[in-house]
Amino acid sequence: MLPTLARRYLRPYGAAVAVLLVLQLLQTLANLYLPSLNANIIDNGVVKGDIGYIWRTGGWMLAVSLGQMACAIGAAILGARAATAFGRDLRHDLFASVQGFSAREMGKFGAPSLITRTTNDVQQVQMVMLMTFTITVMAPIMLIGGVIMALQQDVTLSGLLLIIVPVLGIVMGLLLWRMVPYFRAMQGRIDVINGVLREQISGLRVVRAFVREQREVARFGEANTALYETSLGAGKLMAVAFPTVMLIMNLSSVAVLWFGARQIDAGEMQIGSLTAFLSYLMYILMAVMMSTMMIMMVPRAAVAADRIGAVLDTRTSVVEPDAPVSLTALNDGDGPRGRLELDDVEFRYPGAAEPVLEHVSLTAEPGTVTAVIGSTGAGKTTLLNLVPRLFDATGGSVRIDGVDVRSFATDDLGSLLGLVPQKAFLFSGTIASNLRYGMPDATEEEMWEALEVAQARDFVEALPEGLEAPVAQGGATFSGGQRQRLAIARAVVRRPRLYLFDDSFSALDYATDARLRAALRPRIGDATVLIVAQRVATIRDADQILVLEHGRVVGRGTHAELLASNATYQEIVTSQMSLEEAA
């Protein structure tokens, strides 16, 4: 997957990469040329006392060094630009892919893992790309060129390379073999830490309410220790690697000096050639070491690339239609619009033995309120989520104004709906930015009107900043009831054809609930309202009520009709109030 990502995301920067490779080539050739010039100064200038030769060759060395520096700077700039652009584009596509996921795919990966893949994993791959630009080109040229130049200095002494290079390669290879399992485990450990941390931060109030801080600290400590031990194992091997390489390099230098001195003493080699040979030996060993370091980084980046590729290659189960129905065609004709139909709907999770919903049918007319009630796990929220296509029905069809929701473009379908989820979520920003989330051009008058319907105007007006009052991520600066009312106002300001309330009144007291529903009915006009609720008082005035049990419809009618004839509904009612109060 790593080569695939490199080809896909570096293609737009092909010209910059080509220039980078040329600069790296020139820089490496300059590196290889300088020791030869230095050897010439020693052998032809210093030994012979030719000051003019020293100045001429020294000037040429200075020019080559300046050229080398310019190439190194240019290569570093281009490499950094290409690598950071690679990371930017990859993060963009990852985020776009996740945005298109249905709830099924989100559940498959999990939020902590997706965060890790978009941040840490991309960083690992980006770092390897940067190292590739700076090392992958330089190392092989330096290795091959160093061997050629060393042979030019002395063929006999070059025989030491047949021992030194394989020894260094074998040692680094063994260390690499031991490191790969640690690198593979580290990414998984980071996922676990992110999962624990996210859960603890999200559930902080529950943790404190049950005085379980120490237990959560222990949980995080276990995950943190697991990552520490894995990282420590890799770190120990790294700690062994560098002293080992330095030992081999120093022993190699001693060996070259020993045998070289004997050849100089015998008159078979000059001092400058020995100096140049030492430089080329260091280049060769550095090339081997850099290549090994690169190879050591690749396994971790390859694991990260596989994890990234798994997200990019996952196709959402909620696909866009090939020929979406136009809203213009849908709007033709007179009369209210927003009729919702569920026709023999079934929903089953992949591999599940039993469906969550089975043989569910309902028709919700414009201008009416349809409620869904049932015990926990009856499938109420799943039913509601089929309308905005958070899931797609695995059987039957869900239609709006006679058109299957799978035939709408996602943006068009969203424009028809006003969804208030079970857990009211507000985005960081201001109250105004949250209310305009579904209708960017909403006026202040429209926002205040929506707040009044949602019974939120009083507490918003009491804030010093009013509509510009800051909102923390998730709406943490407001109570649960205030968040619910702001989420309802966000849906109301959009004026959709179809309102979807997923237990959206649960955090409101009975009086506020009643006032909100009384204010909502005249505002919605001809829109269709679908309410999922646990509280009977919230739905008793609905035009029709569906009673769900184990994913099946076991009752249908008004509050009075179900109270008189449906045992499941009676059981729900009596668990909340007496039959006299319900009547």
Coordinates of C-alpha atoms in Angstrom, one line a residue:
M1 CA 0.0 0.0 0.0
L2 CA 2.9 2.4 0.7
P3 CA 4.1 2.5 -3.0
T4 CA 0.4 2.9 -4.1
L5 CA 0.0 5.9 -1.8
A6 CA 3.3 7.4 -3.0
R7 CA 2.3 7.0 -6.7
R8 CA -1.2 8.4 -6.1
Y9 CA -0.4 11.4 -4.0
L10 CA 3.0 12.4 -5.5
R11 CA 1.9 12.4 -9.1
P12 CA 0.8 16.1 -9.0
Y13 CA 4.2 17.0 -7.8
G14 CA 6.2 15.0 -10.3
A15 CA 8.1 18.0 -11.7
A16 CA 9.2 19.1 -8.2
V17 CA 10.3 15.5 -7.4
A18 CA 12.2 15.3 -10.7
V19 CA 14.1 18.5 -9.9
L20 CA 14.7 17.2 -6.3
L21 CA 16.2 14.0 -7.7
V22 CA 18.6 16.0 -10.0
L23 CA 19.7 18.2 -7.1
Q24 CA 20.3 15.1 -4.9
L25 CA 22.3 13.6 -7.7
L26 CA 24.5 16.7 -8.1
Q27 CA 24.9 17.0 -4.3
T28 CA 26.1 13.4 -4.0
L29 CA 28.5 13.7 -6.9
A30 CA 30.0 16.8 -5.4
N31 CA 30.4 14.9 -2.1
L32 CA 32.3 12.1 -3.9
Y33 CA 34.5 14.6 -5.8
L34 CA 35.7 16.6 -2.9
P35 CA 37.9 13.9 -1.2
S36 CA 39.8 13.4 -4.5
L37 CA 40.5 17.2 -4.7
N38 CA 41.7 17.1 -1.1
A39 CA 44.0 14.1 -1.9
N40 CA 45.4 16.1 -4.9
I41 CA 46.1 19.1 -2.7
I42 CA 48.0 16.9 -0.2
D43 CA 50.0 14.8 -2.8
N44 CA 50.6 17.4 -5.5
G45 CA 50.6 20.6 -3.5
V46 CA 51.6 20.2 0.1
V47 CA 54.2 17.4 -0.5
K48 CA 55.7 19.2 -3.5
G49 CA 55.4 22.7 -2.0
D50 CA 53.4 24.0 -5.0
I51 CA 51.5 26.9 -3.4
G52 CA 49.9 27.9 -6.7
Y53 CA 48.4 24.4 -7.1
I54 CA 47.1 24.5 -3.6
W55 CA 45.3 27.9 -4.3
R56 CA 43.9 26.7 -7.6
T57 CA 42.6 23.4 -6.3
G58 CA 41.4 24.9 -3.1
G59 CA 39.4 27.5 -5.1
W60 CA 37.9 24.7 -7.1
M61 CA 37.0 22.8 -3.9
L62 CA 35.3 26.0 -2.5
A63 CA 33.3 26.3 -5.7
V64 CA 32.2 22.7 -5.6
S65 CA 31.4 23.1 -1.9
L66 CA 29.2 26.1 -2.6
G67 CA 27.4 24.2 -5.4
Q68 CA 26.9 21.3 -3.1
M69 CA 25.4 23.6 -0.4
A70 CA 23.1 25.2 -2.9
C71 CA 21.9 21.8 -4.1
A72 CA 21.4 20.6 -0.5
I73 CA 19.3 23.6 0.3
G74 CA 17.2 23.3 -2.8
A75 CA 16.7 19.6 -2.3
A76 CA 15.7 20.1 1.4
I77 CA 13.1 22.8 0.4
L78 CA 11.6 20.7 -2.4
G79 CA 11.6 17.6 -0.3
A80 CA 9.9 19.3 2.6
R81 CA 7.3 20.9 0.2
A82 CA 6.6 17.6 -1.5
A83 CA 6.3 15.6 1.7
T84 CA 4.1 18.1 3.5
A85 CA 1.9 18.4 0.5
F86 CA 1.7 14.6 0.4
G87 CA 0.5 14.6 4.0
R88 CA -1.9 17.4 3.5
D89 CA -3.6 15.7 0.5
L90 CA -3.7 12.3 2.2
R91 CA -5.3 13.8 5.4
H92 CA -7.8 15.6 3.2
D93 CA -8.9 12.4 1.4
L94 CA -9.0 10.5 4.6
F95 CA -11.3 13.1 6.1
A96 CA -13.5 13.2 3.0
S97 CA -13.8 9.3 3.1
V98 CA -14.8 9.3 6.7
Q99 CA -17.4 12.1 6.1
G100 CA -19.0 9.8 3.5
F101 CA -19.2 6.8 5.9
S102 CA -22.5 5.5 7.1
A103 CA -22.9 4.5 10.8
R104 CA -22.0 1.0 9.8
E105 CA -18.5 1.9 8.6
M106 CA -18.0 4.2 11.5
G107 CA -18.8 1.3 13.9
K108 CA -16.4 -0.9 12.0
F109 CA -13.4 1.3 12.5
G110 CA -14.3 3.3 15.6
A111 CA -13.6 7.0 16.2
P112 CA -10.3 6.5 18.1
S113 CA -8.8 4.4 15.3
L114 CA -9.9 6.9 12.6
I115 CA -8.3 9.7 14.5
T116 CA -5.0 7.8 14.8
R117 CA -5.1 7.0 11.2
T118 CA -5.7 10.6 10.1
T119 CA -2.9 12.0 12.4
N120 CA -0.2 9.6 13.6
D121 CA -0.4 7.1 10.7
V122 CA -0.2 9.9 8.1
Q123 CA 2.7 11.4 10.0
Q124 CA 4.6 8.1 9.8
V125 CA 4.1 7.8 6.1
Q126 CA 4.9 11.5 5.5
M127 CA 8.2 11.1 7.4
V128 CA 9.2 8.1 5.2
M129 CA 8.4 10.2 2.1
L130 CA 10.7 12.9 3.4
M131 CA 13.4 10.4 4.2
T132 CA 13.0 8.9 0.8
F133 CA 13.6 12.2 -0.9
T134 CA 16.7 12.8 1.1
I135 CA 18.2 9.3 1.5
T136 CA 16.9 6.9 -1.1
V137 CA 18.6 8.7 -4.0
M138 CA 21.7 9.7 -2.1
A139 CA 22.5 6.4 -0.4
P140 CA 22.8 4.1 -3.5
I141 CA 24.8 6.7 -5.5
M142 CA 27.1 7.3 -2.5
L143 CA 27.5 3.6 -2.0
I144 CA 28.3 2.7 -5.6
G145 CA 30.2 5.9 -6.2
G146 CA 32.2 5.5 -3.0
V147 CA 33.3 2.0 -4.0
I148 CA 34.3 3.2 -7.5
M149 CA 36.3 6.1 -6.1
A150 CA 37.9 3.9 -3.4
L151 CA 39.1 1.5 -6.1
Q152 CA 40.6 4.4 -8.0
Q153 CA 42.6 5.3 -4.9
D154 CA 43.9 1.8 -4.1
V155 CA 42.6 -1.6 -5.3
T156 CA 44.4 -3.7 -2.7
L157 CA 43.1 -1.6 0.2
S158 CA 39.6 -1.8 -1.3
G159 CA 39.5 -5.5 -0.5
L160 CA 38.7 -4.5 3.1
L161 CA 35.3 -3.4 1.8
L162 CA 34.4 -7.1 1.0
I163 CA 34.5 -7.7 4.8
I164 CA 33.3 -4.4 6.3
V165 CA 30.2 -3.8 4.2
P166 CA 28.7 -7.3 4.6
V167 CA 29.4 -7.3 8.4
L168 CA 27.6 -3.9 8.7
G169 CA 24.7 -5.1 6.5
I170 CA 24.2 -8.3 8.5
V171 CA 24.3 -6.6 11.9
M172 CA 21.8 -3.9 10.8
G173 CA 19.6 -6.6 9.1
L174 CA 19.4 -8.6 12.3
L175 CA 18.4 -5.5 14.3
L176 CA 15.8 -4.6 11.7
W177 CA 14.3 -8.1 11.9
R178 CA 13.9 -7.7 15.7
M179 CA 12.4 -4.2 15.3
V180 CA 9.6 -4.9 12.9
P181 CA 7.2 -6.6 15.4
Y182 CA 7.6 -3.7 17.8
F183 CA 6.8 -1.2 15.1
R184 CA 3.7 -3.2 14.1
A185 CA 2.5 -3.3 17.7
M186 CA 3.0 0.4 18.4
Q187 CA 0.2 1.6 16.1
G188 CA -2.3 -0.7 17.7
R189 CA -1.1 0.5 21.2
I190 CA -1.7 4.1 20.1
D191 CA -5.2 3.2 19.0
V192 CA -5.9 1.8 22.4
I193 CA -4.6 4.9 24.2
N194 CA -6.8 7.1 22.0
G195 CA -9.8 5.0 22.7
V196 CA -9.4 5.0 26.5
L197 CA -8.6 8.8 26.5
R198 CA -11.6 9.7 24.4
E199 CA -13.9 7.5 26.5
Q200 CA -12.6 9.0 29.7
I201 CA -12.9 12.6 28.5
S202 CA -16.4 12.1 27.1
G203 CA -17.6 10.3 30.3
L204 CA -15.9 12.6 32.7
R205 CA -19.1 13.4 34.6
V206 CA -20.0 9.8 35.0
V207 CA -16.5 9.0 36.2
R208 CA -16.7 11.7 38.9
A209 CA -20.3 10.9 39.8
F210 CA -19.3 7.3 40.6
V211 CA -15.9 8.4 42.1
R212 CA -14.0 6.1 39.7
E213 CA -11.1 8.4 38.9
Q214 CA -8.6 6.0 40.3
R215 CA -10.0 3.1 38.3
E216 CA -9.8 5.2 35.1
V217 CA -6.3 6.3 35.9
A218 CA -5.4 2.7 36.2
R219 CA -7.0 1.8 32.9
F220 CA -5.1 4.6 31.2
G221 CA -2.0 3.5 33.0
E222 CA -2.3 0.0 31.6
A223 CA -2.7 1.2 28.0
N224 CA 0.1 3.8 28.5
T225 CA 2.4 1.1 30.0
A226 CA 1.7 -1.2 27.1
L227 CA 2.8 1.5 24.6
Y228 CA 5.8 2.4 26.8
E229 CA 7.0 -1.2 26.9
T230 CA 6.6 -1.6 23.2
S231 CA 8.3 1.7 22.5
L232 CA 11.0 0.8 25.0
G233 CA 11.7 -2.5 23.2
A234 CA 12.2 -0.7 19.9
G235 CA 14.2 2.0 21.7
K236 CA 16.6 -0.6 23.2
L237 CA 17.3 -2.1 19.8
M238 CA 17.8 1.4 18.4
A239 CA 20.2 2.1 21.3
V240 CA 22.2 -1.0 20.3
A241 CA 22.2 -0.1 16.6
F242 CA 24.0 3.2 16.7
P243 CA 26.9 2.1 19.0
T244 CA 27.3 -1.1 16.9
V245 CA 27.5 0.9 13.7
M246 CA 30.0 3.3 15.2
L247 CA 32.1 0.4 16.5
I248 CA 32.2 -1.1 13.0
M249 CA 33.1 2.2 11.5
N250 CA 35.9 2.9 13.9
L251 CA 37.3 -0.6 13.6
S252 CA 37.1 -0.2 9.8
S253 CA 39.0 3.1 10.1
V254 CA 41.7 1.5 12.3
A255 CA 42.0 -1.4 9.8
V256 CA 42.4 1.0 6.8
L257 CA 45.0 3.1 8.7
W258 CA 46.9 0.0 9.6
F259 CA 47.1 -1.5 6.2
G260 CA 47.3 1.9 4.5
A261 CA 50.3 2.9 6.6
R262 CA 52.1 -0.3 5.6
Q263 CA 51.5 0.5 1.9
I264 CA 52.7 4.1 2.4
D265 CA 55.8 2.8 4.1
A266 CA 56.4 0.4 1.2
G267 CA 55.9 3.3 -1.2
E268 CA 52.8 1.7 -2.8
M269 CA 50.4 4.5 -1.7
Q270 CA 50.4 8.2 -1.1
I271 CA 49.2 10.0 2.0
G272 CA 46.6 12.0 0.1
S273 CA 45.2 8.8 -1.4
L274 CA 44.9 7.2 2.1
T275 CA 43.1 10.3 3.3
A276 CA 40.7 10.1 0.4
F277 CA 40.2 6.4 0.9
L278 CA 39.2 7.0 4.5
S279 CA 36.6 9.5 3.4
Y280 CA 35.2 7.1 0.8
L281 CA 35.1 4.4 3.4
M282 CA 33.0 6.6 5.7
Y283 CA 30.7 7.5 2.7
I284 CA 30.2 3.8 2.0
L285 CA 29.5 2.9 5.6
M286 CA 27.2 6.0 6.0
A287 CA 25.3 4.9 2.8
V288 CA 24.8 1.4 4.3
M289 CA 23.7 2.9 7.6
M290 CA 21.3 5.4 6.0
S291 CA 19.8 2.7 3.8
T292 CA 19.4 0.5 6.9
M293 CA 17.8 3.4 8.9
M294 CA 15.4 3.9 6.0
I295 CA 14.6 0.2 5.9
M296 CA 14.0 0.3 9.7
M297 CA 11.4 3.1 9.2
V298 CA 9.6 1.5 6.3
P299 CA 7.9 -1.4 8.2
R300 CA 6.2 1.0 10.6
A301 CA 5.2 3.3 7.7
A302 CA 4.0 0.3 5.8
V303 CA 1.7 -0.7 8.7
A304 CA 0.5 2.8 8.8
A305 CA -0.1 2.9 5.0
D306 CA -2.1 -0.3 5.2
R307 CA -4.3 1.2 7.9
I308 CA -4.8 4.3 5.8
G309 CA -5.5 2.3 2.7
A310 CA -8.1 0.3 4.6
V311 CA -10.0 3.5 5.2
L312 CA -9.5 4.9 1.7
D313 CA -10.6 1.6 0.1
T314 CA -13.7 1.2 2.2
R315 CA -16.7 2.0 0.2
T316 CA -19.7 3.3 2.2
S317 CA -22.8 1.2 2.2
V318 CA -24.8 4.4 1.5
V319 CA -23.9 5.0 -2.1
E320 CA -24.9 7.9 -4.3
P321 CA -27.5 7.1 -7.0
D322 CA -26.3 7.0 -10.6
A323 CA -29.2 9.2 -11.8
P324 CA -30.5 11.1 -8.8
V325 CA -34.0 12.4 -8.8
S326 CA -34.2 16.2 -9.3
L327 CA -35.8 18.2 -6.5
T328 CA -37.2 20.4 -9.2
A329 CA -39.2 17.5 -10.6
L330 CA -40.2 16.5 -7.1
N331 CA -41.6 20.0 -6.4
D332 CA -43.9 20.0 -9.4
G333 CA -47.6 19.8 -8.5
D334 CA -49.8 21.4 -5.9
G335 CA -50.5 20.5 -2.3
P336 CA -48.3 19.8 0.7
R337 CA -45.1 17.8 0.3
G338 CA -43.1 15.6 2.7
R339 CA -45.2 12.4 2.7
L340 CA -43.1 9.6 4.3
E341 CA -43.7 6.0 3.6
L342 CA -42.0 2.9 4.9
D343 CA -43.0 -0.2 2.9
D344 CA -42.3 -3.6 4.5
V345 CA -38.9 -2.3 5.7
E346 CA -36.2 -4.7 7.1
F347 CA -32.8 -3.8 8.5
R348 CA -30.2 -6.4 9.4
Y349 CA -26.6 -5.8 10.4
P350 CA -24.0 -7.8 8.3
G351 CA -23.7 -11.3 9.6
A352 CA -26.5 -10.9 12.2
A353 CA -28.7 -13.8 12.8
E354 CA -31.8 -11.7 13.5
P355 CA -32.9 -8.5 11.9
V356 CA -33.2 -5.3 13.9
L357 CA -36.4 -4.3 12.0
E358 CA -38.7 -6.6 10.2
H359 CA -41.9 -6.0 8.2
V360 CA -42.2 -2.3 9.3
S361 CA -44.7 -0.2 7.3
L362 CA -46.0 3.2 8.0
T363 CA -47.3 6.3 6.2
A364 CA -46.8 9.7 7.7
E365 CA -48.8 12.5 6.0
P366 CA -47.8 16.1 5.7
G367 CA -49.2 18.2 8.5
T368 CA -49.4 15.3 10.9
V369 CA -47.3 14.0 13.8
T370 CA -46.3 10.3 13.8
A371 CA -44.7 8.9 16.9
V372 CA -42.7 5.7 17.5
I373 CA -42.5 4.1 20.9
G374 CA -41.3 0.9 22.4
S375 CA -39.0 -0.7 24.9
T376 CA -35.2 -0.3 24.8
G377 CA -33.7 -2.1 21.9
A378 CA -37.0 -2.3 20.0
G379 CA -35.4 -0.6 16.9
K380 CA -36.9 2.9 17.2
T381 CA -33.7 4.9 16.5
T382 CA -32.7 2.5 13.7
L383 CA -36.1 3.1 12.0
L384 CA -35.6 6.8 12.2
N385 CA -32.0 6.6 10.9
L386 CA -33.2 4.9 7.7
V387 CA -34.9 8.1 6.6
P388 CA -31.7 10.3 6.3
R389 CA -29.8 7.2 5.1
L390 CA -27.5 6.9 8.1
F391 CA -28.2 3.3 7.3
D392 CA -29.9 1.8 4.2
A393 CA -32.7 -0.6 4.6
T394 CA -31.7 -4.2 3.7
G395 CA -35.3 -4.9 2.7
G396 CA -38.4 -2.9 1.6
S397 CA -38.2 0.8 0.8
V398 CA -38.3 4.2 2.5
R399 CA -39.9 6.9 0.3
I400 CA -40.5 10.6 0.5
D401 CA -43.2 11.9 -1.7
G402 CA -43.2 8.6 -3.5
V403 CA -39.4 8.6 -4.3
D404 CA -37.1 6.1 -2.6
V405 CA -34.6 7.9 -0.5
R406 CA -31.8 6.0 -2.2
S407 CA -32.8 7.8 -5.4
F408 CA -32.0 11.2 -4.0
A409 CA -28.5 12.8 -4.0
T410 CA -27.3 13.0 -0.4
D411 CA -27.3 16.8 -0.4
D412 CA -30.8 16.9 -1.8
L413 CA -32.1 14.4 0.7
G414 CA -30.5 16.4 3.5
S415 CA -32.2 19.6 2.4
L416 CA -35.6 17.9 2.9
L417 CA -34.9 16.9 6.5
G418 CA -34.5 18.5 9.9
L419 CA -32.9 15.9 12.2
V420 CA -32.5 16.3 15.9
P421 CA -30.4 13.3 17.1
Q422 CA -30.8 11.4 20.4
K423 CA -27.7 13.0 21.8
A424 CA -27.8 16.7 21.1
F425 CA -24.5 17.8 19.7
L426 CA -23.3 21.4 19.2
F427 CA -20.2 22.5 17.3
S428 CA -17.6 24.8 18.7
G429 CA -18.3 28.4 17.6
T430 CA -21.3 30.5 18.6
I431 CA -25.0 30.0 19.0
A432 CA -25.6 31.7 15.7
S433 CA -23.1 29.6 13.8
N434 CA -24.8 26.4 15.2
L435 CA -28.3 27.7 14.2
R436 CA -27.0 28.5 10.7
Y437 CA -25.4 25.0 10.4
G438 CA -28.2 23.8 8.2
M439 CA -29.2 27.2 6.7
P440 CA -26.2 29.5 6.3
D441 CA -28.2 32.4 5.1
A442 CA -30.7 32.4 8.1
T443 CA -31.4 35.9 9.4
E444 CA -31.3 37.0 13.0
E445 CA -35.1 37.3 13.0
E446 CA -35.5 33.7 11.8
M447 CA -33.0 32.5 14.4
W448 CA -34.8 34.3 17.3
E449 CA -38.1 32.9 16.0
A450 CA -36.7 29.3 16.0
L451 CA -35.3 29.8 19.5
E452 CA -38.7 31.0 20.7
V453 CA -40.3 27.9 19.3
A454 CA -37.7 25.7 20.9
Q455 CA -38.2 27.5 24.3
A456 CA -34.6 28.6 24.2
R457 CA -35.1 32.4 23.6
D458 CA -35.1 33.3 27.3
F459 CA -31.8 31.7 28.3
V460 CA -30.1 32.9 25.0
E461 CA -31.3 36.5 25.6
A462 CA -30.0 36.3 29.2
L463 CA -26.4 35.7 27.9
P464 CA -24.4 38.9 27.5
E465 CA -23.4 38.0 23.9
G466 CA -26.8 36.7 22.8
L467 CA -26.6 34.9 19.5
E468 CA -22.8 35.4 19.5
A469 CA -22.4 33.6 22.8
P470 CA -19.5 31.1 22.5
V471 CA -20.3 27.4 22.3
A472 CA -17.6 24.8 23.4
Q473 CA -17.1 21.6 21.5
G474 CA -20.1 19.3 21.9
G475 CA -22.0 22.2 23.7
A476 CA -20.3 21.5 27.0
T477 CA -21.0 25.1 28.1
F478 CA -24.7 24.4 28.3
S479 CA -26.9 22.0 30.2
G480 CA -28.4 18.9 28.6
G481 CA -31.8 20.6 28.3
Q482 CA -30.3 23.7 26.8
R483 CA -28.4 21.7 24.2
Q484 CA -31.5 19.8 23.2
R485 CA -33.5 23.1 22.8
L486 CA -30.7 24.6 20.7
A487 CA -30.5 21.4 18.6
I488 CA -34.3 21.7 18.0
A489 CA -34.0 25.3 17.1
R490 CA -31.3 24.4 14.6
A491 CA -33.7 22.0 12.9
V492 CA -36.6 24.5 13.1
V493 CA -34.7 27.4 11.5
R494 CA -34.2 25.2 8.4
R495 CA -37.9 24.8 7.7
P496 CA -37.6 21.3 6.3
R497 CA -40.4 19.1 4.8
L498 CA -39.8 16.4 7.3
Y499 CA -38.8 16.8 11.0
L500 CA -37.1 13.8 12.7
F501 CA -37.0 13.9 16.5
D502 CA -35.0 11.1 18.0
D503 CA -36.0 11.2 21.7
S504 CA -35.2 14.9 21.5
F505 CA -37.3 16.0 24.4
S506 CA -36.0 13.6 27.1
A507 CA -33.9 16.3 28.9
L508 CA -36.8 18.7 29.1
D509 CA -39.1 19.0 32.1
Y510 CA -42.8 18.3 31.4
A511 CA -43.8 21.9 31.4
T512 CA -41.1 22.9 28.9
D513 CA -41.9 19.8 26.8
A514 CA -45.6 20.8 26.6
R515 CA -44.8 24.4 25.7
L516 CA -42.3 23.4 23.0
R517 CA -44.7 21.0 21.4
A518 CA -47.5 23.6 21.5
A519 CA -45.3 26.2 19.8
L520 CA -43.9 23.7 17.3
R521 CA -47.2 22.5 15.9
P522 CA -48.3 25.8 14.2
R523 CA -44.7 26.5 13.1
I524 CA -44.3 23.2 11.2
G525 CA -47.4 23.8 9.1
D526 CA -47.7 21.2 6.4
A527 CA -44.4 19.5 7.3
T528 CA -44.3 15.9 8.4
V529 CA -43.1 15.1 11.9
L530 CA -41.7 11.8 13.0
I531 CA -40.9 11.5 16.7
V532 CA -39.1 8.7 18.5
A533 CA -39.8 8.9 22.2
Q534 CA -39.7 7.1 25.5
R535 CA -42.0 9.5 27.3
V536 CA -45.7 8.9 26.8
A537 CA -46.6 12.5 27.6
T538 CA -44.6 13.7 24.7
I539 CA -46.5 11.6 22.1
R540 CA -50.0 11.3 23.5
D541 CA -51.3 14.1 21.1
A542 CA -49.7 12.5 18.0
D543 CA -52.0 11.8 15.1
Q544 CA -50.7 8.2 15.0
I545 CA -48.5 6.1 17.2
L546 CA -46.5 3.0 16.2
V547 CA -45.6 0.6 19.0
L548 CA -42.5 -1.4 18.3
E549 CA -41.4 -4.6 20.0
H550 CA -38.3 -6.7 18.9
G551 CA -38.2 -4.8 15.6
R552 CA -41.9 -5.5 14.7
V553 CA -44.9 -3.3 14.7
V554 CA -47.3 -4.6 17.4
G555 CA -49.6 -1.7 17.6
R556 CA -50.8 1.3 15.5
G557 CA -53.3 4.0 16.3
T558 CA -54.0 7.1 18.5
H559 CA -53.1 7.3 22.1
A560 CA -56.8 6.5 23.1
E561 CA -57.1 3.6 20.7
L562 CA -53.9 2.0 21.8
L563 CA -54.6 2.6 25.5
A564 CA -57.9 0.7 25.0
S565 CA -56.6 -2.2 22.9
N566 CA -52.8 -2.7 23.0
A567 CA -51.3 -4.6 25.9
T568 CA -47.7 -3.5 25.0
Y569 CA -48.7 0.2 25.0
Q570 CA -50.7 -0.2 28.2
E571 CA -47.6 -1.7 29.8
I572 CA -45.5 1.3 28.7
V573 CA -48.1 3.8 29.9
T574 CA -48.6 2.2 33.3
S575 CA -44.8 2.2 33.9
Q576 CA -44.9 6.0 33.7
M577 CA -48.4 7.0 35.0
S578 CA -51.6 5.6 36.1
L579 CA -54.3 4.7 33.6
E580 CA -56.5 7.5 35.0
E581 CA -53.7 10.0 34.3
A582 CA -53.1 8.6 30.8
A583 CA -56.8 8.8 29.9

